């Protein structure tokens, strides 16, 4: 086709106009690049390169048209230039996926865009040929051949732009604007070729308008991104909707069927385009299958990982309770009898309290390491939780006992962790027998070991089941004892010496279980401390005791009342405030109440317990140090304690004969009592002698100068009614019933 002067002018003007706009937009993008974040910058650099390449291609096209006589060479120049300029746009559109998108993600995205673009080209090509009313076969004209290449490229760029715009997530508007610009520039290049090939059918502005608008869109997107400081747009990490794929392939098949029906065969370009659609579809499906296979492999690895984690302790990497249960359940038929060594670290909570949880975790790690190094091949060490561990061994009872003894020694060695030396011991319960019951038996044996003094190995005995049942019954019953009114107070008198007149009483807690009968305090008090009920029992005791004391005081009796308090109660918040509230409620003068704590319990932590004891004394309440002589407090510690009364331990009053002696006499027992009495006088403290059971012991106490006594000789623990009779002046000896517990 000849290139007329008018057509030459149109080509030159549109080429220079579009190129000029492209150059201005390139300059605008270059100015905005400095404000872009690194994640955005790479994408807009490539889009800027694409605009610059388009400007160069338009300039070359204008120069080619200046001296040309025919339109076909000019069209080829424009087509090649448009194809070359499309490459940077493709790279830029792929980079809009974000810096985290890998090569595989970009390949999937590119194939999706190519499938969409090639389908658009295939359908559009057949429609264009039909509208142009040019023979589809044979012998395509040169003009159609020139159009085919830039049309295919423009369709692919447009398809990729559509996919980028559809999948952009954050922030979407910038990516959509940039993708629209890239698609318009590619379409504008195609329009330039059409102007050269079909000047009578395509308007002159069809080329310059898309190119100019597209470049402006890219420049505006770059400027807006730089001003907003937005993070890079990303592709949604989800399974894409493949409806578009079905529509594209369906449209291609419809177009192919149309061409076959109307012409009887496919033209060369149609065949190539159809083959491109099918090949790209095959490649995309292949990648999808590999992705599915990869996801399946990852799921399998994750499943294995979580399966291992489900049976592994995350801190020590030992097995966990579930692992032990599964081994006992599933390996029973093959391995026969099992032995379980249940382990509990004694006093581990103190390590966390004193040194922090980091040191505590380091100790647990070291325990796990020692267990792994000490067990036999084939044995399994697990962490049950907290400071509880277990070892499962499929060995005879004698071998299991040897393993347990070795572990007791190994775990009781000092621990060098976190720059400190930690000394702890272990209690171990051992059981052998049927796998389905051996774990429970080992746990029972462990509880017995801890109750029996700790730092020991305790083998399971069937009699322990009865002890456990009684223990559980006590725990459950104790929680309901107050509500069922099963608790009561008995009172043991404290008398003045040598006369024997009652001047005070000690309130002693009693519990009568509806099934077990009377339960000794030495049995249920430790249970209350273990289950956290000691505070509730203590509050009930103080309340009931002060109520009874208020009745006696109202009747004109002159006496004081002592209540035993555990260390855990003293450590509780606002204990002194609670005592003050009870005293006000019952109108009891504070000096009438004496709070007793044992010497041994206070000696373990004098610094901490001195504060709550001092708070009680500030109220006017007196403090007594019970069982004095049985603990390890020094004279310096006794001087620091805010106490008013010391109660001599019954073991000092009833001191056994020295080796080679003949029994308890004033000569053998007197010196210790005398020392304590003199010490109390020097410190300004009242002294009460406990455990006075016969006249000889009373004589010892009186000769030592002790002015207060307590014991079976003066009266056992008795109900409030008998105390009232005693206070009323009845015969004290007739009220002492030796058979009463």
CSV table of C-alpha atoms in Angstrom, one decimal, residues 357-731:
chain,number,residue,atom,x,y,z
A,357,UNK,CA,11.2,-19.2,85.8
A,358,UNK,CA,14.3,-19.0,83.5
A,359,UNK,CA,16.4,-20.8,86.2
A,360,UNK,CA,13.4,-23.2,86.8
A,361,UNK,CA,13.2,-24.0,83.1
A,362,UNK,CA,17.0,-24.6,83.0
A,363,UNK,CA,16.7,-27.0,85.9
A,364,UNK,CA,13.9,-28.9,84.1
A,365,UNK,CA,16.1,-29.1,81.0
A,366,UNK,CA,18.9,-30.5,83.0
A,367,UNK,CA,16.6,-33.0,84.6
A,368,UNK,CA,15.6,-34.2,81.1
A,369,UNK,CA,19.2,-34.5,80.1
A,370,UNK,CA,20.0,-36.5,83.2
A,371,UNK,CA,17.1,-38.8,82.6
A,372,UNK,CA,18.1,-39.5,79.0
A,373,UNK,CA,21.7,-40.3,80.1
A,374,UNK,CA,20.6,-42.5,83.0
A,375,UNK,CA,17.9,-44.8,81.5
A,376,UNK,CA,18.6,-48.1,79.8
A,377,UNK,CA,18.3,-48.5,76.0
A,378,UNK,CA,14.7,-49.0,75.1
A,379,UNK,CA,13.3,-47.2,78.2
A,380,UNK,CA,11.3,-44.1,77.6
A,381,UNK,CA,11.5,-40.9,79.7
A,382,UNK,CA,8.6,-38.5,79.7
A,383,UNK,CA,7.7,-35.2,81.3
A,384,UNK,CA,4.1,-35.4,82.6
A,385,UNK,CA,3.8,-31.7,83.3
A,386,UNK,CA,5.3,-29.1,85.7
A,387,UNK,CA,8.0,-30.8,87.7
A,388,UNK,CA,6.6,-34.3,87.3
A,389,UNK,CA,8.5,-36.9,85.1
A,390,UNK,CA,8.2,-40.6,84.5
A,391,UNK,CA,10.3,-43.4,83.1
A,392,UNK,CA,8.7,-46.4,81.4
A,393,UNK,CA,10.8,-49.6,81.4
A,394,UNK,CA,9.9,-53.1,80.2
A,395,UNK,CA,12.0,-54.8,82.9
A,396,UNK,CA,11.6,-57.1,85.9
A,397,UNK,CA,10.7,-55.5,89.2
A,398,UNK,CA,14.3,-55.9,90.5
A,399,UNK,CA,15.8,-54.1,87.6
A,400,UNK,CA,13.1,-51.3,87.8
A,401,UNK,CA,14.0,-50.8,91.4
A,402,UNK,CA,17.7,-50.4,90.5
A,403,UNK,CA,16.7,-47.9,87.9
A,404,UNK,CA,14.6,-46.0,90.4
A,405,UNK,CA,17.4,-45.9,93.0
A,406,UNK,CA,19.9,-44.7,90.4
A,407,UNK,CA,17.6,-41.9,89.3
A,408,UNK,CA,17.0,-40.8,92.9
A,409,UNK,CA,20.8,-40.3,93.3
A,410,UNK,CA,21.3,-38.7,89.9
A,411,UNK,CA,18.4,-36.2,90.2
A,412,UNK,CA,19.4,-35.2,93.7
A,413,UNK,CA,22.8,-33.9,92.7
A,414,UNK,CA,23.3,-30.1,92.7
A,415,UNK,CA,22.3,-28.2,89.5
A,416,UNK,CA,24.6,-25.5,88.2
A,417,UNK,CA,22.3,-23.4,86.1
A,418,UNK,CA,22.0,-19.7,85.4
A,419,UNK,CA,25.1,-18.9,87.5
A,420,UNK,CA,23.6,-20.3,90.6
A,421,UNK,CA,23.7,-23.7,92.4
A,422,UNK,CA,20.3,-25.2,93.0
A,423,UNK,CA,19.9,-28.1,95.5
A,424,UNK,CA,16.7,-30.1,95.1
A,425,UNK,CA,15.7,-33.7,95.8
A,426,UNK,CA,13.3,-36.0,94.1
A,427,UNK,CA,10.4,-38.2,95.4
A,428,UNK,CA,9.9,-41.4,93.3
A,429,UNK,CA,7.0,-43.8,93.1
A,430,UNK,CA,7.6,-47.2,91.5
A,431,UNK,CA,5.1,-49.7,90.3
A,432,UNK,CA,5.3,-52.9,88.2
A,433,UNK,CA,2.6,-55.0,86.6
A,434,UNK,CA,-0.1,-54.7,84.0
A,435,UNK,CA,0.5,-51.7,81.7
A,436,UNK,CA,-3.1,-50.6,81.9
A,437,UNK,CA,-2.9,-50.0,85.7
A,438,UNK,CA,0.8,-49.6,86.4
A,439,UNK,CA,0.9,-45.8,85.7
A,440,UNK,CA,-1.9,-45.2,88.3
A,441,UNK,CA,-0.2,-47.4,90.8
A,442,UNK,CA,3.1,-45.5,90.3
A,443,UNK,CA,1.3,-42.2,90.9
A,444,UNK,CA,-0.2,-43.5,94.1
A,445,UNK,CA,3.2,-44.7,95.3
A,446,UNK,CA,4.6,-41.2,94.5
A,447,UNK,CA,2.0,-39.5,96.6
A,448,UNK,CA,2.9,-41.9,99.5
A,449,UNK,CA,6.6,-41.1,99.0
A,450,UNK,CA,5.9,-37.4,99.3
A,451,UNK,CA,3.7,-37.8,102.3
A,452,UNK,CA,6.3,-40.0,103.9
A,453,UNK,CA,9.1,-37.4,104.0
A,454,UNK,CA,10.1,-37.0,100.3
A,455,UNK,CA,13.5,-37.7,98.8
A,456,UNK,CA,12.8,-41.4,98.7
A,457,UNK,CA,11.7,-44.3,96.5
A,458,UNK,CA,8.4,-45.8,97.4
A,459,UNK,CA,7.3,-49.1,95.8
A,460,UNK,CA,3.5,-49.5,95.3
A,461,UNK,CA,1.6,-51.6,97.7
A,462,UNK,CA,-2.1,-52.5,97.3
A,463,UNK,CA,-2.8,-51.1,100.8
A,464,UNK,CA,-2.1,-47.6,99.4
A,465,UNK,CA,-5.4,-47.7,97.5
A,466,UNK,CA,-7.2,-47.6,100.8
A,467,UNK,CA,-5.1,-44.7,101.9
A,468,UNK,CA,-5.8,-42.9,98.6
A,469,UNK,CA,-9.5,-43.5,98.9
A,470,UNK,CA,-9.4,-42.1,102.4
A,471,UNK,CA,-7.4,-39.1,101.2
A,472,UNK,CA,-9.8,-38.3,98.4
A,473,UNK,CA,-12.7,-38.7,100.9
A,474,UNK,CA,-11.0,-36.2,103.2
A,475,UNK,CA,-10.4,-33.7,100.4
A,476,UNK,CA,-14.0,-33.9,99.2
A,477,UNK,CA,-15.5,-33.8,102.6
A,478,UNK,CA,-13.3,-31.0,103.8
A,479,UNK,CA,-14.6,-28.7,101.1
A,480,UNK,CA,-18.1,-29.1,102.5
A,481,UNK,CA,-17.3,-29.4,106.2
A,482,UNK,CA,-18.0,-25.8,107.0
A,483,UNK,CA,-21.3,-25.7,105.2
A,484,UNK,CA,-22.4,-29.0,106.8
A,485,UNK,CA,-21.4,-27.7,110.3
A,486,UNK,CA,-19.1,-30.7,110.8
A,487,UNK,CA,-16.4,-28.5,112.4
A,488,UNK,CA,-16.2,-27.6,116.0
A,489,UNK,CA,-13.8,-26.1,118.6
A,490,UNK,CA,-12.5,-27.7,121.7
A,491,UNK,CA,-10.7,-25.7,124.4
A,492,UNK,CA,-7.7,-26.8,126.5
A,493,UNK,CA,-7.2,-24.7,129.6
A,494,UNK,CA,-4.0,-22.8,130.5
A,495,UNK,CA,-3.6,-22.4,134.3
A,496,UNK,CA,-1.6,-20.1,136.5
A,497,UNK,CA,1.0,-21.8,138.6
A,498,UNK,CA,1.3,-22.8,141.3
A,499,UNK,CA,-2.4,-22.2,142.1
A,500,UNK,CA,-3.9,-23.9,139.1
A,501,UNK,CA,-6.5,-21.3,138.3
A,502,UNK,CA,-7.6,-21.2,134.6
A,503,UNK,CA,-6.4,-17.9,133.0
A,504,UNK,CA,-6.7,-18.8,129.4
A,505,UNK,CA,-7.7,-21.5,126.8
A,506,UNK,CA,-6.3,-22.7,123.6
A,507,UNK,CA,-8.9,-23.3,120.8
A,508,UNK,CA,-8.3,-26.6,119.0
A,509,UNK,CA,-10.1,-27.4,115.7
A,510,UNK,CA,-12.0,-30.7,115.5
A,511,UNK,CA,-13.7,-32.4,112.6
A,512,UNK,CA,-16.2,-35.2,112.7
A,513,UNK,CA,-16.7,-36.7,109.3
A,514,UNK,CA,-20.2,-38.2,108.7
A,515,UNK,CA,-18.6,-41.5,107.4
A,516,UNK,CA,-15.1,-41.6,108.8
A,517,UNK,CA,-16.0,-40.3,112.3
A,518,UNK,CA,-13.5,-38.1,114.2
A,519,UNK,CA,-10.5,-37.1,112.0
A,520,UNK,CA,-7.3,-36.1,113.8
A,521,UNK,CA,-6.1,-32.6,113.1
A,522,UNK,CA,-2.7,-34.0,112.2
A,523,UNK,CA,-4.4,-35.7,109.3
A,524,UNK,CA,-6.8,-33.1,107.9
A,525,UNK,CA,-4.7,-30.0,108.5
A,526,UNK,CA,-2.0,-31.1,105.9
A,527,UNK,CA,-4.9,-31.9,103.5
A,528,UNK,CA,-6.4,-28.5,104.0
A,529,UNK,CA,-3.0,-26.9,103.2
A,530,UNK,CA,-2.5,-29.0,100.1
A,531,UNK,CA,-5.9,-28.2,98.6
A,532,UNK,CA,-5.7,-24.5,99.6
A,533,UNK,CA,-8.4,-24.5,102.3
A,534,UNK,CA,-6.3,-23.7,105.2
A,535,UNK,CA,-7.1,-20.0,105.0
A,536,UNK,CA,-10.8,-20.7,105.0
A,537,UNK,CA,-10.5,-23.0,108.0
A,538,UNK,CA,-8.4,-20.4,109.8
A,539,UNK,CA,-10.9,-17.7,109.2
A,540,UNK,CA,-13.7,-19.9,110.5
A,541,UNK,CA,-11.7,-20.8,113.6
A,542,UNK,CA,-10.8,-17.2,114.5
A,543,UNK,CA,-14.5,-16.2,114.0
A,544,UNK,CA,-15.9,-19.0,116.1
A,545,UNK,CA,-13.2,-18.7,118.8
A,546,UNK,CA,-13.8,-14.9,119.2
A,547,UNK,CA,-17.5,-15.4,119.3
A,548,UNK,CA,-17.1,-17.9,122.2
A,549,UNK,CA,-14.6,-15.6,124.0
A,550,UNK,CA,-17.0,-12.7,123.8
A,551,UNK,CA,-19.6,-14.8,125.6
A,552,UNK,CA,-17.2,-15.8,128.3
A,553,UNK,CA,-16.1,-12.2,128.8
A,554,UNK,CA,-19.7,-11.0,128.9
A,555,UNK,CA,-20.3,-13.5,131.7
A,556,UNK,CA,-17.5,-11.8,133.7
A,557,UNK,CA,-14.7,-14.4,133.2
A,558,UNK,CA,-11.2,-13.0,133.1
A,559,UNK,CA,-9.3,-15.1,130.5
A,560,UNK,CA,-7.6,-15.0,127.2
A,561,UNK,CA,-7.9,-17.3,124.2
A,562,UNK,CA,-5.1,-18.6,121.9
A,563,UNK,CA,-5.7,-19.7,118.2
A,564,UNK,CA,-3.2,-21.7,116.2
A,565,UNK,CA,-2.3,-20.1,112.8
A,566,UNK,CA,-0.4,-21.6,109.9
A,567,UNK,CA,2.4,-19.9,108.0
A,568,UNK,CA,0.3,-19.9,104.9
A,569,UNK,CA,-2.4,-17.9,106.6
A,570,UNK,CA,0.1,-15.3,107.8
A,571,UNK,CA,1.4,-14.9,104.3
A,572,UNK,CA,-2.1,-14.3,102.9
A,573,UNK,CA,-3.1,-10.7,102.1
A,574,UNK,CA,-4.7,-8.6,104.8
A,575,UNK,CA,-4.6,-11.3,107.5
A,576,UNK,CA,-4.2,-8.7,110.3
A,577,UNK,CA,-7.1,-6.6,108.8
A,578,UNK,CA,-9.3,-9.7,108.9
A,579,UNK,CA,-8.4,-10.3,112.6
A,580,UNK,CA,-9.2,-6.7,113.4
A,581,UNK,CA,-12.6,-7.0,111.7
A,582,UNK,CA,-13.4,-10.2,113.7
A,583,UNK,CA,-12.4,-8.5,117.0
A,584,UNK,CA,-14.6,-5.5,116.2
A,585,UNK,CA,-17.5,-7.7,115.2
A,586,UNK,CA,-17.5,-9.6,118.5
A,587,UNK,CA,-16.4,-6.7,120.7
A,588,UNK,CA,-13.3,-8.6,122.0
A,589,UNK,CA,-10.4,-6.5,123.3
A,590,UNK,CA,-7.3,-7.3,121.2
A,591,UNK,CA,-5.1,-8.2,124.3
A,592,UNK,CA,-7.5,-11.1,125.0
A,593,UNK,CA,-6.5,-12.8,121.7
A,594,UNK,CA,-3.2,-14.7,121.3
A,595,UNK,CA,-2.1,-15.9,117.9
A,596,UNK,CA,0.1,-19.0,118.0
A,597,UNK,CA,2.7,-20.0,115.4
A,598,UNK,CA,5.2,-22.9,115.7
A,599,UNK,CA,8.8,-22.1,116.2
A,600,UNK,CA,9.9,-24.4,113.3
A,601,UNK,CA,7.6,-22.9,110.8
A,602,UNK,CA,8.6,-19.4,111.6
A,603,UNK,CA,12.3,-20.2,111.7
A,604,UNK,CA,12.2,-21.2,108.0
A,605,UNK,CA,11.5,-17.6,107.0
A,606,UNK,CA,11.8,-15.1,109.8
A,607,UNK,CA,12.3,-12.1,107.7
A,608,UNK,CA,9.0,-12.5,105.7
A,609,UNK,CA,6.9,-13.6,108.7
A,610,UNK,CA,8.1,-10.8,111.0
A,611,UNK,CA,6.0,-8.3,109.1
A,612,UNK,CA,2.5,-9.9,109.5
A,613,UNK,CA,3.3,-10.8,113.1
A,614,UNK,CA,4.3,-7.2,113.8
A,615,UNK,CA,1.0,-6.0,112.2
A,616,UNK,CA,-0.9,-8.2,114.7
A,617,UNK,CA,1.0,-6.8,117.6
A,618,UNK,CA,0.2,-3.3,116.4
A,619,UNK,CA,-3.5,-4.2,116.8
A,620,UNK,CA,-2.9,-5.2,120.4
A,621,UNK,CA,-3.1,-8.9,119.7
A,622,UNK,CA,-0.4,-11.0,121.4
A,623,UNK,CA,1.8,-13.5,119.5
A,624,UNK,CA,2.9,-16.8,121.0
A,625,UNK,CA,5.8,-19.0,119.7
A,626,UNK,CA,4.5,-22.5,120.1
A,627,UNK,CA,6.6,-25.7,120.5
A,628,UNK,CA,9.7,-23.6,121.5
A,629,UNK,CA,12.7,-25.8,121.6
A,630,UNK,CA,11.7,-28.1,118.8
A,631,UNK,CA,12.9,-25.8,116.0
A,632,UNK,CA,16.2,-24.2,114.9
A,633,UNK,CA,15.8,-20.6,115.7
A,634,UNK,CA,18.8,-18.9,117.3
A,635,UNK,CA,18.7,-16.4,120.1
A,636,UNK,CA,19.4,-13.7,117.6
A,637,UNK,CA,16.3,-14.7,115.6
A,638,UNK,CA,14.2,-14.9,118.7
A,639,UNK,CA,15.2,-11.4,119.6
A,640,UNK,CA,14.0,-10.2,116.1
A,641,UNK,CA,10.6,-12.0,116.3
A,642,UNK,CA,7.7,-9.8,117.5
A,643,UNK,CA,6.4,-12.3,120.1
A,644,UNK,CA,5.0,-11.9,123.6
A,645,UNK,CA,4.7,-15.5,124.7
A,646,UNK,CA,6.9,-18.6,124.3
A,647,UNK,CA,5.4,-22.1,124.9
A,648,UNK,CA,7.9,-24.7,126.0
A,649,UNK,CA,7.7,-27.8,123.8
A,650,UNK,CA,6.3,-30.8,125.6
A,651,UNK,CA,9.5,-32.8,124.7
A,652,UNK,CA,11.5,-30.5,126.9
A,653,UNK,CA,9.1,-30.9,129.8
A,654,UNK,CA,9.0,-34.7,129.4
A,655,UNK,CA,12.7,-35.0,128.6
A,656,UNK,CA,13.7,-38.7,128.6
A,657,UNK,CA,16.5,-39.9,130.8
A,658,UNK,CA,20.1,-39.4,129.6
A,659,UNK,CA,22.0,-42.5,128.5
A,660,UNK,CA,22.7,-44.5,131.6
A,661,UNK,CA,20.1,-42.6,133.6
A,662,UNK,CA,17.0,-44.0,135.4
A,663,UNK,CA,14.1,-42.0,134.0
A,664,UNK,CA,12.6,-38.5,134.2
A,665,UNK,CA,13.5,-36.7,137.4
A,666,UNK,CA,13.7,-33.1,138.3
A,667,UNK,CA,17.4,-33.4,138.1
A,668,UNK,CA,17.4,-34.5,134.4
A,669,UNK,CA,14.5,-32.5,133.0
A,670,UNK,CA,14.8,-29.4,135.2
A,671,UNK,CA,17.8,-27.6,133.6
A,672,UNK,CA,16.3,-27.2,130.1
A,673,UNK,CA,13.0,-25.9,131.4
A,674,UNK,CA,14.9,-23.6,133.8
A,675,UNK,CA,17.0,-22.2,130.9
A,676,UNK,CA,13.9,-21.5,128.8
A,677,UNK,CA,12.1,-19.8,131.7
A,678,UNK,CA,15.1,-17.6,132.4
A,679,UNK,CA,15.5,-16.8,128.8
A,680,UNK,CA,11.9,-15.7,128.6
A,681,UNK,CA,12.2,-13.5,131.7
A,682,UNK,CA,15.3,-11.8,130.3
A,683,UNK,CA,13.5,-11.1,127.0
A,684,UNK,CA,10.3,-9.9,128.8
A,685,UNK,CA,8.2,-12.8,127.5
A,686,UNK,CA,5.6,-14.9,129.2
A,687,UNK,CA,6.4,-18.6,129.4
A,688,UNK,CA,3.9,-21.4,129.1
A,689,UNK,CA,4.9,-25.0,129.8
A,690,UNK,CA,3.1,-27.4,127.5
A,691,UNK,CA,2.6,-31.1,128.0
A,692,UNK,CA,2.4,-31.2,131.8
A,693,UNK,CA,0.9,-34.6,132.4
A,694,UNK,CA,1.9,-35.6,136.0
A,695,UNK,CA,2.9,-34.1,139.3
A,696,UNK,CA,6.6,-34.7,138.7
A,697,UNK,CA,6.5,-32.6,135.5
A,698,UNK,CA,4.4,-30.0,137.3
A,699,UNK,CA,7.1,-29.8,140.1
A,700,UNK,CA,9.8,-29.4,137.5
A,701,UNK,CA,7.9,-26.5,135.8
A,702,UNK,CA,7.1,-24.8,139.2
A,703,UNK,CA,10.7,-25.1,140.4
A,704,UNK,CA,11.9,-23.5,137.2
A,705,UNK,CA,9.8,-20.5,138.0
A,706,UNK,CA,7.3,-21.0,135.2
A,707,UNK,CA,4.0,-19.3,136.0
A,708,UNK,CA,1.7,-20.8,133.3
A,709,UNK,CA,1.1,-24.5,132.5
A,710,UNK,CA,-0.9,-26.5,130.0
A,711,UNK,CA,-1.4,-30.2,129.7
A,712,UNK,CA,-3.5,-33.2,130.6
A,713,UNK,CA,-2.8,-32.7,134.3
A,714,UNK,CA,-4.9,-29.5,134.2
A,715,UNK,CA,-7.5,-30.6,131.6
A,716,UNK,CA,-7.7,-32.1,128.2
A,717,UNK,CA,-9.4,-30.4,125.2
A,718,UNK,CA,-13.0,-30.0,126.2
A,719,UNK,CA,-16.3,-28.4,124.8
A,720,UNK,CA,-17.1,-24.8,125.7
A,721,UNK,CA,-19.8,-26.0,128.3
A,722,UNK,CA,-17.2,-27.8,130.4
A,723,UNK,CA,-14.8,-24.8,130.2
A,724,UNK,CA,-17.7,-22.7,131.6
A,725,UNK,CA,-18.1,-25.2,134.5
A,726,UNK,CA,-14.3,-25.1,135.1
A,727,UNK,CA,-14.4,-21.3,135.1
A,728,UNK,CA,-17.3,-21.3,137.5
A,729,UNK,CA,-15.2,-23.0,140.2
A,730,UNK,CA,-16.2,-26.7,139.8
A,731,UNK,CA,-13.7,-29.3,140.8
